[in-house]
Coordinates of C-alpha atoms in Angstrom, one line a residue:
M125 CA 0.0 0.2 0.1
F126 CA 1.2 3.3 -0.8
S127 CA 2.2 5.2 2.5
A128 CA 0.6 8.5 3.4
E129 CA 4.4 9.8 3.4
V130 CA 5.0 12.3 0.8
F131 CA 8.3 11.3 -1.1
G132 CA 7.4 13.4 -4.1
V133 CA 5.5 15.9 -6.0
F134 CA 3.6 15.1 -9.2
A135 CA 1.0 17.9 -10.2
V136 CA -0.6 19.4 -13.3
H137 CA -2.3 22.8 -13.2
G138 CA -6.2 22.5 -13.3
A139 CA -5.8 18.2 -13.8
D140 CA -7.1 15.3 -12.0
V141 CA -5.1 12.3 -11.2
S142 CA -7.4 9.5 -10.0
P143 CA -6.3 7.6 -6.8
A144 CA -6.0 3.5 -6.6
P145 CA -8.4 2.4 -4.1
A146 CA -6.3 -0.6 -5.1
T147 CA -3.2 -2.3 -3.6
A148 CA 0.6 -2.1 -4.9
T149 CA 3.0 -4.6 -4.6
N150 CA 6.1 -3.5 -2.1
T151 CA 8.7 -1.5 -4.1
N152 CA 11.7 0.4 -3.0
Y153 CA 11.1 3.9 -3.7
T154 CA 14.0 6.7 -4.1
S155 CA 12.8 10.8 -3.9
C156 CA 13.4 13.1 -6.2
F157 CA 12.1 15.8 -3.8
K158 CA 12.2 16.3 0.1
K159 CA 9.4 15.2 2.2
P160 CA 7.6 18.7 2.7
P161 CA 6.3 19.6 6.3
P162 CA 2.9 19.1 6.8
S163 CA 0.9 21.8 6.4
S164 CA -3.1 22.7 7.0
H165 CA -3.3 25.3 4.4
S166 CA -2.9 23.8 1.4
V167 CA -3.1 20.2 0.1
V168 CA -1.8 18.7 -3.0
N169 CA -2.1 15.5 -4.6
T170 CA 1.0 13.2 -4.2
V171 CA 2.7 10.2 -5.3
R172 CA 6.0 8.2 -4.6
F173 CA 8.2 7.6 -7.5
P174 CA 9.4 4.0 -8.0
K175 CA 13.3 3.9 -8.4
A176 CA 14.4 4.9 -12.1
S177 CA 16.2 6.9 -14.1
S178 CA 15.7 10.6 -13.4
A179 CA 15.6 10.9 -17.2
T180 CA 12.4 8.3 -16.6
L181 CA 10.5 9.8 -14.0
C182 CA 12.2 13.1 -13.2
R183 CA 13.2 15.4 -16.0
C184 CA 14.9 17.8 -13.6
S185 CA 18.0 18.1 -12.0
V186 CA 17.4 20.3 -8.9
D187 CA 18.4 20.9 -5.3
S188 CA 15.5 18.9 -3.4
K189 CA 15.5 21.9 -0.7
S190 CA 13.8 24.1 -3.7
A191 CA 11.2 21.6 -4.5
V192 CA 9.1 21.6 -1.1
G193 CA 5.6 20.8 -2.2
G194 CA 4.2 24.1 -0.2
E195 CA 7.1 26.4 -1.9
V196 CA 6.5 25.3 -5.6
F197 CA 2.5 25.4 -5.8
S198 CA -0.3 27.3 -4.6
V199 CA -3.7 26.8 -4.3
T200 CA -6.2 29.8 -5.6
P201 CA -8.3 30.9 -2.9
S202 CA -11.9 32.1 -3.0
G203 CA -10.9 35.6 -3.1
K204 CA -8.8 35.5 -6.0
S205 CA -10.3 32.8 -8.0
D206 CA -12.2 33.4 -11.5
V207 CA -14.4 31.5 -13.4
D208 CA -13.0 29.4 -16.4
Y209 CA -14.4 28.9 -19.7
L210 CA -17.2 26.7 -18.8
G211 CA -18.1 29.4 -16.2
E212 CA -17.0 27.2 -12.9
S213 CA -15.2 28.8 -10.1
T214 CA -11.2 28.3 -10.1
K215 CA -11.1 28.2 -6.5
G216 CA -9.0 25.4 -5.4
D217 CA -7.1 25.1 -8.6
L218 CA -3.4 24.1 -8.2
N219 CA -0.8 26.3 -9.7
V220 CA 3.1 26.0 -10.2
K221 CA 4.4 29.4 -8.8
L222 CA 6.3 31.5 -11.3
E223 CA 9.8 31.9 -9.7
H224 CA 10.1 27.7 -9.6
L225 CA 9.6 27.3 -13.4
E226 CA 13.1 27.6 -14.1
A227 CA 14.2 25.3 -11.1
F228 CA 12.1 22.6 -12.5
G229 CA 13.9 22.9 -16.3
I230 CA 11.1 24.8 -18.0
D231 CA 12.6 27.6 -19.9
G232 CA 9.3 29.6 -20.5
N233 CA 7.7 28.0 -23.5
G234 CA 11.0 26.1 -24.7
A235 CA 9.6 23.0 -22.9
L236 CA 6.5 23.4 -25.2
E237 CA 7.7 23.8 -28.3
G238 CA 5.0 22.6 -31.3
P239 CA 1.3 22.5 -31.4
I240 CA -0.2 22.5 -28.0
E241 CA -2.3 19.6 -29.1
E242 CA 0.8 17.2 -29.8
V243 CA 2.3 18.4 -26.7
A244 CA -0.9 17.3 -24.7
R245 CA -0.9 13.6 -26.5
A246 CA 2.9 13.3 -25.4
E247 CA 2.3 14.1 -21.9
T248 CA -0.8 12.4 -21.6
I249 CA 0.9 9.4 -22.8
E250 CA 4.0 9.8 -19.9
A251 CA 1.2 10.3 -17.3
E252 CA -0.5 7.3 -18.3
D253 CA 2.9 5.2 -18.0
L254 CA 4.0 6.7 -14.9
L255 CA 0.4 5.9 -13.1
K256 CA 0.7 2.4 -14.9
D257 CA 4.1 2.0 -13.3
L258 CA 2.7 3.3 -9.7
G259 CA 0.1 0.6 -10.2
I260 CA -2.5 3.8 -10.1
P261 CA -5.9 2.9 -12.3
S262 CA -6.6 5.2 -15.3
P263 CA -9.1 7.7 -14.5
S264 CA -11.2 6.5 -17.3
S265 CA -11.5 3.0 -15.8
A266 CA -13.8 4.4 -13.2
R267 CA -15.8 6.4 -15.7
N268 CA -17.0 3.6 -17.7
S269 CA -17.8 1.3 -15.5
P270 CA -20.8 0.7 -12.8
R271 CA -19.1 2.0 -10.2
G272 CA -18.8 5.6 -12.3
I273 CA -20.2 9.1 -11.0
F274 CA -22.2 10.5 -13.7
C275 CA -22.7 14.3 -14.5
S276 CA -26.1 16.2 -15.2
R277 CA -24.5 19.5 -14.6
T278 CA -20.7 20.5 -14.8
L279 CA -19.2 20.4 -11.4
N280 CA -15.5 21.4 -10.0
L281 CA -15.0 19.6 -7.1
R282 CA -11.9 21.7 -6.2
S283 CA -14.4 24.9 -5.7
I284 CA -16.6 22.7 -3.3
S285 CA -15.5 24.0 0.5
A286 CA -17.8 21.7 2.2
I287 CA -19.6 18.3 1.4
G288 CA -22.8 17.4 3.4
Y289 CA -24.1 13.7 3.6
D290 CA -27.2 12.1 4.5
M291 CA -27.4 9.1 6.4
D292 CA -29.6 6.4 5.5
Y293 CA -29.2 4.6 1.9
T294 CA -26.4 7.2 1.4
L295 CA -23.5 6.7 4.1
V296 CA -25.2 3.6 5.6
H297 CA -26.5 1.6 2.9
Y298 CA -29.4 -1.4 4.1
N299 CA -29.8 -4.7 2.7
V300 CA -33.2 -3.8 1.1
M301 CA -34.8 -7.6 1.4
A302 CA -33.9 -7.3 5.2
W303 CA -34.7 -3.8 6.1
E304 CA -37.8 -3.1 3.7
G305 CA -38.9 -6.8 4.3
R306 CA -38.7 -5.9 8.4
A307 CA -40.6 -2.9 7.9
Y308 CA -43.1 -4.5 5.5
D309 CA -43.5 -7.2 8.5
Y310 CA -44.6 -4.8 11.1
C311 CA -46.8 -2.9 8.8
M312 CA -48.8 -6.0 8.1
E313 CA -48.8 -7.0 11.5
N314 CA -50.2 -3.3 12.1
L315 CA -52.8 -3.6 9.5
R316 CA -53.8 -7.3 11.0
N317 CA -54.3 -5.7 14.3
M318 CA -56.3 -3.3 12.7
G319 CA -58.9 -5.8 11.2
Y320 CA -57.6 -6.1 7.4
P321 CA -57.1 -9.5 5.9
V322 CA -53.3 -10.0 5.2
D323 CA -52.9 -13.6 5.6
G324 CA -51.0 -15.2 2.9
L325 CA -49.2 -12.1 1.8
A326 CA -45.5 -12.0 1.6
F327 CA -43.0 -9.2 0.8
D328 CA -41.9 -8.9 -2.8
P329 CA -39.1 -6.3 -3.5
D330 CA -39.3 -7.1 -7.3
L331 CA -43.1 -6.0 -7.3
V332 CA -41.9 -2.2 -7.3
I333 CA -38.9 -0.1 -8.7
R334 CA -37.7 3.7 -7.4
G335 CA -39.3 5.9 -9.7
L336 CA -42.8 4.7 -10.0
V337 CA -45.9 6.8 -9.0
I338 CA -48.7 5.4 -7.0
D339 CA -52.0 6.7 -8.4
K340 CA -54.2 6.9 -5.2
E341 CA -57.5 7.6 -7.2
K342 CA -57.1 4.4 -9.2
G343 CA -55.1 1.8 -6.8
N344 CA -52.7 1.7 -9.8
L345 CA -48.6 1.8 -10.0
V346 CA -47.6 3.4 -12.9
K347 CA -44.4 4.1 -14.8
A348 CA -44.2 7.6 -16.7
D349 CA -41.8 9.1 -19.2
R350 CA -39.7 12.4 -18.8
F351 CA -43.2 14.2 -20.2
G352 CA -45.6 12.6 -17.6
Y353 CA -47.2 10.1 -20.2
I354 CA -47.8 7.1 -18.7
K355 CA -46.0 3.9 -20.4
R356 CA -46.8 0.8 -18.0
A357 CA -49.3 0.3 -15.3
M358 CA -50.1 -1.8 -12.9
H359 CA -53.6 -2.3 -10.7
G360 CA -53.0 -4.2 -7.8
T361 CA -50.4 -7.1 -8.5
R362 CA -51.4 -7.3 -11.9
M363 CA -49.8 -5.8 -14.9
L364 CA -52.3 -3.7 -17.4
S365 CA -52.0 -4.4 -21.1
T366 CA -50.8 -1.8 -23.4
R367 CA -54.6 -1.0 -24.9
A368 CA -55.8 -0.9 -21.1
V369 CA -53.1 1.8 -20.1
S370 CA -53.8 4.0 -23.3
E371 CA -57.7 3.4 -22.6
M372 CA -57.1 4.7 -19.0
Y373 CA -54.5 7.3 -18.9
G374 CA -54.6 8.5 -22.6
R375 CA -55.7 12.0 -21.9
E376 CA -54.0 12.1 -18.5
L377 CA -50.2 13.4 -17.1
V378 CA -48.6 12.7 -14.1
D379 CA -48.4 15.7 -11.9
L380 CA -46.4 15.5 -8.6
R381 CA -47.6 18.7 -7.7
K382 CA -51.3 17.1 -7.1
E383 CA -50.2 15.1 -3.8
S384 CA -53.8 14.1 -2.9
R385 CA -53.6 11.8 -6.0
W386 CA -49.8 10.8 -6.8
E387 CA -47.4 9.6 -4.7
F388 CA -43.6 9.7 -6.3
L389 CA -41.2 6.4 -5.1
N390 CA -38.0 8.2 -5.3
T391 CA -36.6 6.1 -2.5
L392 CA -35.7 2.7 -1.3
F393 CA -37.8 3.4 1.8
S394 CA -41.0 3.5 -0.5
V395 CA -40.5 -0.3 -1.1
S396 CA -42.1 -1.8 2.0
E397 CA -45.1 0.7 1.4
A398 CA -45.7 0.1 -2.2
V399 CA -45.9 -3.4 -1.9
A400 CA -48.2 -3.6 1.1
Y401 CA -50.6 -1.2 -0.7
M402 CA -50.7 -3.1 -4.2
Q403 CA -51.2 -6.3 -2.2
M404 CA -53.9 -4.6 -0.3
V405 CA -55.8 -3.0 -3.4
D406 CA -56.2 -6.9 -4.5
R407 CA -58.1 -7.7 -1.4
L408 CA -60.1 -4.6 -1.8
D409 CA -60.9 -5.5 -5.1
E410 CA -62.0 -9.0 -3.8
G411 CA -64.0 -7.9 -1.4
T412 CA -62.6 -9.3 1.5
I413 CA -61.8 -5.8 3.8
P414 CA -64.6 -4.9 6.0
A415 CA -66.7 -1.9 5.1
D416 CA -66.3 -0.4 8.8
L417 CA -62.2 -0.3 8.7
C418 CA -62.0 2.6 6.1
P419 CA -63.5 4.3 2.9
L420 CA -63.8 1.6 0.4
D421 CA -62.0 3.4 -2.1
Y422 CA -58.2 3.1 -3.1
K423 CA -57.5 6.6 -1.5
G424 CA -58.7 5.5 1.6
L425 CA -57.1 2.2 1.5
Y426 CA -53.8 4.5 1.1
K427 CA -54.2 6.2 4.0
A428 CA -54.9 3.1 5.8
V429 CA -51.7 1.4 5.0
G430 CA -49.6 4.6 5.3
K431 CA -50.6 4.9 8.9
A432 CA -49.9 1.2 9.5
L433 CA -46.3 1.8 8.3
F434 CA -46.0 5.2 10.4
W435 CA -46.7 3.1 13.3
A436 CA -44.2 0.7 12.7
H437 CA -41.5 3.2 12.6
V438 CA -43.0 5.3 15.8
E439 CA -43.3 2.4 17.8
G440 CA -39.8 2.0 17.6
R441 CA -39.5 -2.1 17.4
L442 CA -38.2 -1.8 14.2
K443 CA -35.1 0.8 14.9
S444 CA -34.6 -1.4 18.1
E445 CA -34.5 -4.6 16.0
I446 CA -31.7 -2.9 13.7
M447 CA -29.8 -1.3 16.2
S448 CA -29.6 -4.8 18.2
K449 CA -28.5 -6.7 14.9
P450 CA -26.7 -3.9 12.4
E451 CA -25.1 -7.0 10.9
Q452 CA -28.1 -8.4 9.7
F453 CA -29.5 -5.3 8.2
V454 CA -26.5 -3.0 6.7
E455 CA -24.1 -3.9 4.0
P456 CA -20.6 -2.8 4.9
D457 CA -18.4 -0.7 2.6
P458 CA -14.8 -0.6 3.4
E459 CA -14.0 1.9 1.0
L460 CA -16.5 4.6 2.0
P461 CA -15.0 5.9 5.1
L462 CA -11.4 6.1 3.1
A463 CA -13.5 8.3 0.4
L464 CA -14.5 10.6 3.1
L465 CA -11.0 10.7 4.3
D466 CA -9.5 11.6 1.3
Q467 CA -12.2 14.8 1.1
K468 CA -11.4 15.9 4.7
E469 CA -7.5 15.8 3.9
A470 CA -8.2 17.7 0.9
G471 CA -9.5 20.5 3.2
K472 CA -13.2 20.0 2.7
K473 CA -15.4 20.2 5.3
L474 CA -17.6 17.7 5.9
L475 CA -21.1 17.7 7.4
L476 CA -23.5 14.7 8.1
I477 CA -27.3 15.8 8.2
T478 CA -30.0 13.1 8.7
N479 CA -33.2 12.9 10.1
S480 CA -32.4 9.9 12.3
D481 CA -32.0 10.6 16.0
Y482 CA -28.7 10.7 17.7
L483 CA -28.7 7.1 19.2
Y484 CA -29.6 5.2 16.1
T485 CA -27.3 7.4 14.1
D486 CA -24.4 6.9 16.4
K487 CA -24.9 3.1 16.6
M488 CA -25.4 2.8 12.4
M489 CA -22.2 4.9 11.9
R490 CA -20.0 3.2 14.1
H491 CA -20.7 0.0 12.8
S492 CA -20.5 1.0 9.4
F493 CA -17.4 3.2 9.7
N494 CA -15.3 2.9 13.0
R495 CA -13.5 -0.6 11.8
F496 CA -12.4 0.6 8.5
L497 CA -10.8 4.1 9.6
P498 CA -6.9 4.5 10.4
N499 CA -5.2 5.1 13.6
D500 CA -8.4 4.7 16.0
M501 CA -10.2 7.1 14.4
G502 CA -14.0 7.6 15.2
W503 CA -16.7 8.2 12.8
R504 CA -17.1 11.6 14.5
D505 CA -13.6 12.5 13.8
L506 CA -14.5 12.8 10.2
F507 CA -17.1 15.5 10.6
D508 CA -17.0 19.2 11.2
I509 CA -20.5 19.3 11.9
V510 CA -23.1 16.7 12.5
I511 CA -26.7 17.3 12.6
V512 CA -29.4 14.5 14.0
S513 CA -33.2 14.8 13.6
A514 CA -32.7 17.5 11.2
R515 CA -36.2 17.4 10.1
K516 CA -35.6 17.6 6.1
P517 CA -37.1 19.0 3.7
E518 CA -38.0 21.8 6.0
F519 CA -34.4 21.8 7.1
F520 CA -33.5 23.5 3.8
Q521 CA -36.7 25.8 3.8
T522 CA -37.2 27.3 7.0
S523 CA -35.5 28.3 10.3
H524 CA -35.7 25.8 13.4
P525 CA -34.3 26.0 16.7
M526 CA -30.8 24.2 17.2
Y527 CA -29.8 22.1 20.1
E528 CA -26.4 21.1 21.2
V529 CA -26.3 17.4 21.9
V530 CA -24.2 17.2 25.2
T531 CA -24.1 13.9 26.4
G532 CA -23.9 10.2 25.1
E533 CA -27.5 9.6 26.2
G534 CA -28.5 12.5 24.1
L535 CA -29.5 15.3 26.4
M536 CA -29.6 18.7 24.8
K537 CA -29.2 22.3 25.3
P538 CA -30.0 25.3 23.1
C539 CA -27.4 27.0 21.0
F540 CA -27.4 29.5 18.4
K541 CA -24.4 28.9 16.1
A542 CA -22.6 25.3 15.4
Q543 CA -18.9 24.9 16.1
T544 CA -16.4 22.7 14.2
G545 CA -16.5 19.2 16.0
G546 CA -20.0 19.9 17.3
L547 CA -23.1 17.3 17.6
Y548 CA -26.7 19.2 17.2
S549 CA -29.9 18.5 16.6
G550 CA -32.4 20.6 14.3
G551 CA -31.6 23.7 13.2
S552 CA -31.5 24.7 9.6
A553 CA -29.4 24.8 6.3
Q554 CA -29.3 29.0 6.7
M555 CA -27.7 28.1 10.4
V556 CA -25.1 25.9 8.7
E557 CA -23.7 28.7 6.0
N558 CA -23.5 30.9 8.6
S559 CA -21.5 28.9 11.0
L560 CA -19.0 27.8 8.2
N561 CA -19.3 31.2 6.5
I562 CA -19.7 29.4 3.3
H563 CA -22.9 29.5 0.9
G564 CA -24.4 28.3 -2.0
D565 CA -22.5 26.4 -4.8
E566 CA -19.6 26.2 -2.4
I567 CA -21.5 23.3 -0.8
L568 CA -22.2 19.8 -2.2
Y569 CA -25.0 18.0 -0.5
V570 CA -25.0 14.2 -1.3
G571 CA -28.4 11.9 -0.5
D572 CA -30.3 9.4 -1.7
H573 CA -33.8 10.9 -1.8
I574 CA -34.6 13.1 -4.8
Y575 CA -37.4 15.3 -3.1
T576 CA -35.8 15.5 0.6
D577 CA -32.2 15.9 -0.2
V578 CA -31.7 16.9 -3.6
S579 CA -34.6 19.1 -5.0
Q580 CA -34.8 21.2 -1.7
S581 CA -31.3 22.0 -1.2
K582 CA -31.0 22.8 -5.0
V583 CA -34.0 24.9 -5.1
H584 CA -34.0 27.0 -1.7
L585 CA -30.2 27.3 -1.4
R586 CA -28.7 26.6 -4.6
W587 CA -26.2 24.1 -3.4
R588 CA -24.6 21.5 -5.5
T589 CA -26.3 18.3 -5.6
A590 CA -25.3 14.8 -5.6
L591 CA -28.0 11.7 -5.9
I592 CA -27.0 8.1 -4.5
C593 CA -28.9 5.4 -6.7
R594 CA -27.5 2.0 -5.5
E595 CA -29.5 0.6 -8.3
L596 CA -27.8 1.6 -11.1
E597 CA -25.0 -0.6 -10.7
D598 CA -27.7 -3.7 -11.6
E599 CA -29.1 -1.3 -14.2
Y600 CA -25.9 -0.4 -15.6
N601 CA -24.7 -4.4 -15.9
A602 CA -28.4 -5.3 -17.3
L603 CA -27.7 -2.6 -20.3
I604 CA -24.8 -4.2 -20.9
G605 CA -26.3 -7.6 -21.2
S606 CA -29.2 -6.5 -23.1
R607 CA -26.9 -4.6 -25.9
I608 CA -27.5 -7.4 -28.3
H609 CA -31.3 -7.6 -28.0
R610 CA -31.7 -3.6 -28.2
E611 CA -29.2 -3.5 -31.3
S612 CA -31.8 -6.0 -32.9
L613 CA -34.7 -4.2 -31.7
V614 CA -33.3 -0.9 -32.9
E615 CA -32.5 -2.7 -36.3
L616 CA -35.9 -3.9 -36.8
I617 CA -37.9 -0.8 -35.9
N618 CA -35.4 0.9 -38.6
Q619 CA -36.4 -1.6 -41.1
K620 CA -40.1 -0.7 -40.2
E621 CA -39.5 2.8 -40.7
V622 CA -37.8 2.7 -43.9
L623 CA -40.9 0.3 -45.5
G624 CA -43.3 2.7 -43.8
D625 CA -41.9 5.7 -45.5
L626 CA -42.0 3.7 -49.0
F627 CA -45.5 2.6 -48.2
N628 CA -47.0 5.9 -47.4
Q629 CA -45.5 7.1 -50.6
L630 CA -47.2 4.9 -52.5
R631 CA -50.5 5.5 -50.4
L632 CA -50.5 9.1 -51.0
A633 CA -50.1 8.5 -54.7
L634 CA -53.1 6.1 -54.5
Q635 CA -54.8 8.9 -52.7
R636 CA -54.3 11.4 -55.2
R637 CA -55.3 8.9 -58.1
S638 CA -58.5 8.1 -56.3
H639 CA -59.8 11.5 -56.2
D640 CA -58.8 12.5 -59.8
R641 CA -55.8 14.2 -59.2
P642 CA -52.4 13.6 -60.7
A643 CA -49.9 11.7 -58.5
Q644 CA -46.6 12.9 -57.4
T645 CA -45.1 11.9 -60.9
L646 CA -46.2 11.4 -64.2
A647 CA -45.1 7.6 -63.8
A648 CA -46.9 7.4 -60.4
T649 CA -49.9 8.8 -62.4
N650 CA -49.9 6.5 -65.1
M651 CA -49.1 3.1 -63.0
N652 CA -51.2 0.3 -63.4
D653 CA -53.8 0.2 -60.3
E654 CA -53.3 -3.7 -59.8
D655 CA -49.4 -3.2 -59.6
L656 CA -49.9 -0.5 -57.2
T657 CA -52.1 -2.0 -54.9
E658 CA -49.9 -5.4 -55.2
S659 CA -47.0 -3.5 -53.9
M660 CA -48.7 -1.8 -50.8
Q661 CA -50.0 -4.9 -50.2
K662 CA -46.6 -6.7 -50.0
L663 CA -45.4 -3.8 -47.8
L664 CA -48.2 -3.8 -45.2
I665 CA -47.9 -7.6 -44.8
V666 CA -44.4 -7.3 -44.4
M667 CA -44.8 -4.3 -41.7
Q668 CA -47.1 -6.4 -39.8
R669 CA -44.7 -9.4 -39.7
L670 CA -42.5 -7.0 -38.2
D671 CA -44.8 -5.8 -35.7
E672 CA -45.2 -9.1 -34.7
K673 CA -41.7 -9.5 -33.8
I674 CA -41.0 -6.1 -32.6
A675 CA -43.9 -6.0 -29.9
P676 CA -42.8 -8.6 -27.7
M677 CA -39.0 -7.6 -27.9
L678 CA -40.4 -4.2 -26.9
E679 CA -42.2 -5.7 -23.8
A680 CA -39.1 -7.5 -23.2
D681 CA -36.6 -4.6 -23.1
G682 CA -35.2 -4.2 -19.4
E683 CA -36.4 -7.7 -18.2
L684 CA -32.8 -8.1 -17.2
F685 CA -33.3 -5.5 -14.6
N686 CA -37.0 -5.9 -13.7
S687 CA -39.2 -8.3 -15.5
R688 CA -42.5 -5.7 -14.9
W689 CA -41.3 -2.3 -15.2
G690 CA -37.7 -2.7 -17.2
F691 CA -35.1 -0.2 -16.3
I692 CA -35.6 2.5 -14.1
S693 CA -34.0 5.4 -16.4
R694 CA -36.0 4.6 -19.3
A695 CA -39.5 4.8 -20.1
G696 CA -39.9 2.9 -23.5
L697 CA -36.8 2.1 -26.0
W698 CA -35.3 5.4 -26.2
D699 CA -37.2 7.9 -23.9
K700 CA -36.1 8.9 -20.4
S701 CA -38.2 7.8 -17.6
H702 CA -39.7 10.8 -15.0
L703 CA -37.1 9.6 -12.5
M704 CA -34.4 10.3 -14.8
R705 CA -36.0 13.7 -15.7
Q706 CA -35.9 14.6 -11.9
I707 CA -32.4 13.2 -11.6
E708 CA -31.3 15.4 -14.4
K709 CA -33.1 18.3 -13.1
Y710 CA -32.0 18.5 -9.6
A711 CA -28.8 16.5 -9.0
D712 CA -25.4 17.8 -10.9
I713 CA -23.9 14.3 -10.6
Y714 CA -25.4 10.9 -9.6
T715 CA -23.7 7.9 -8.7
S716 CA -24.6 4.2 -7.2
R717 CA -22.7 4.8 -3.9
V718 CA -20.8 7.3 -2.0
S719 CA -17.5 5.4 -2.1
N720 CA -17.4 5.6 -5.6
F721 CA -15.6 9.2 -5.0
L722 CA -12.7 6.9 -4.2
Y723 CA -12.0 6.0 -7.5
Y724 CA -11.9 9.8 -8.6
T725 CA -10.2 12.3 -6.5
P726 CA -11.3 15.5 -4.4
F727 CA -9.9 17.5 -7.0
M728 CA -12.1 16.1 -10.0
Y729 CA -13.7 18.3 -12.5
F730 CA -16.9 16.6 -13.6
R731 CA -18.2 18.1 -17.1
S732 CA -21.7 17.0 -18.3
Q733 CA -21.8 15.3 -21.8
E734 CA -23.1 16.9 -25.0
Q735 CA -27.2 16.8 -25.1
N736 CA -27.9 15.6 -28.3
L737 CA -31.1 17.7 -30.1
A738 CA -33.6 15.6 -32.1
H739 CA -32.1 17.6 -35.4
D740 CA -28.7 16.5 -34.4
S741 CA -28.7 13.4 -36.3
Y742 CA -30.2 14.8 -39.3
S743 CA -27.4 17.6 -39.6
H744 CA -25.1 14.9 -39.2
L745 CA -26.0 12.9 -41.8
C746 CA -26.4 16.0 -43.9
S747 CA -22.9 16.7 -43.3
Q748 CA -21.5 13.5 -44.5
T749 CA -23.3 13.6 -47.8
Q750 CA -21.8 17.1 -48.6
Y751 CA -18.4 15.2 -48.7

């Protein structure tokens, strides 16, 4: 493993070099530079050079005393920062001090002779070779994997001063079958005690996926595209046909602002509730629910299920069970604490902001973090400020009293300003900003809930945001596994489109002739009726045969992820799902787990990809035909 000691400095202004969360074989090392003294004012990315000729790894011959990291490099402070060509702040960028350029063998532009594109390619190859020699994976390896961090809006991590984290399903990931399964069990037990018929029902996590929407008026679970049009639907536990969906929702759009009707499943905590509700819809349709228990409609039934699940949480038995046996409910991630440690050592202030109470938070964080931290560190040592019982989303919207937790039992006293290293309950995001003296886009908040964590911190405070969606790993792998299926499907659809265009031209010719008007051309006008109709019949039969093959393939698209609903990010073959639209709108970056930051660096510059427009493909084809 690479030591935390600094034996040499390798840095490029404005560049990101990804660290290796991987082990390396023991190697003898030599040093080009003197070990710098520790500094709390600036942090530089450092590596140790393996023994090799100075021409290979260090093309400079300088006195090691002049190459101390703190003397050679400077970090752009917020007061002197500018914006780059993408409009991002240059705060936190690492710069080589001008007075040290000559010492490093750089004679003005002499070392950069030739076109800069060629120089960049040569330096890229040399840097990649260096990383390979050091056993550090290429930065691109993480981006093209299920553990990638995906960018919706350009984000420069170097300019981020503080990173806040949610806990449940963000820093602490639960086994969905175990956690939501027990929540479901307690919910159904409460329903049974209320008199509802629940015998024979069992938890089925494959019944729902994140991003679906409950229609409380019709007792349906639906999947909508980015525009709100419903593409798939399930009534109770029975999937509805495409025709039934069209007849039921042909003129309706999902509108999440109408909370009395639509309930968005935007977190894994929604799984147990949705499974219980859809199963109880079946019981309501069967007529087995007594009339005196609740209004015999789907909206009244939803309230009853929600009440039963609410009491499952309020009673405390569920949390007590999890706290007594965390190993049965929590999936450990040894890389996660190390990712946060990198961020902290890079000068980021780390915050924990959770709705969970102190005792539960302390138990879960101890179990998930302490055993993986070095030098007897505890989870509290990672965070500058810890806020429990935060009452999100109100935490981001309004001001609430803040209390300092002063004892291990959770006793509290009122306070008005958070201090570094403090543990607090309640409060508001505005208090956090004032305490740290940083605001808006200098803060990145990371959570798993689109509304509670991501959209509210974005809308009300303009914080930068990151969404954690563990299912992305399975979806990524499912997309790879279904690549051949999707390519075949696209080819069939393209074949039908070509045939359809040809058929429509012949149909138009026949239409014009039937109205005693000339067709598009003289030849089409004079064509024999029998030949024209025969050609149209053949094309129509071929298209119908293609439809027979396309339809089941479309239905099966995404079944490697979920046999009922397909992929969470897609609604149909090409369109985005309603969930994906929410993610792109409110999350600057999104990824499957917090530990994925370990495969990047705290200095990463995330750039959003080109957004293709409908006419882009046509302009591309036109440019090809011109040459």
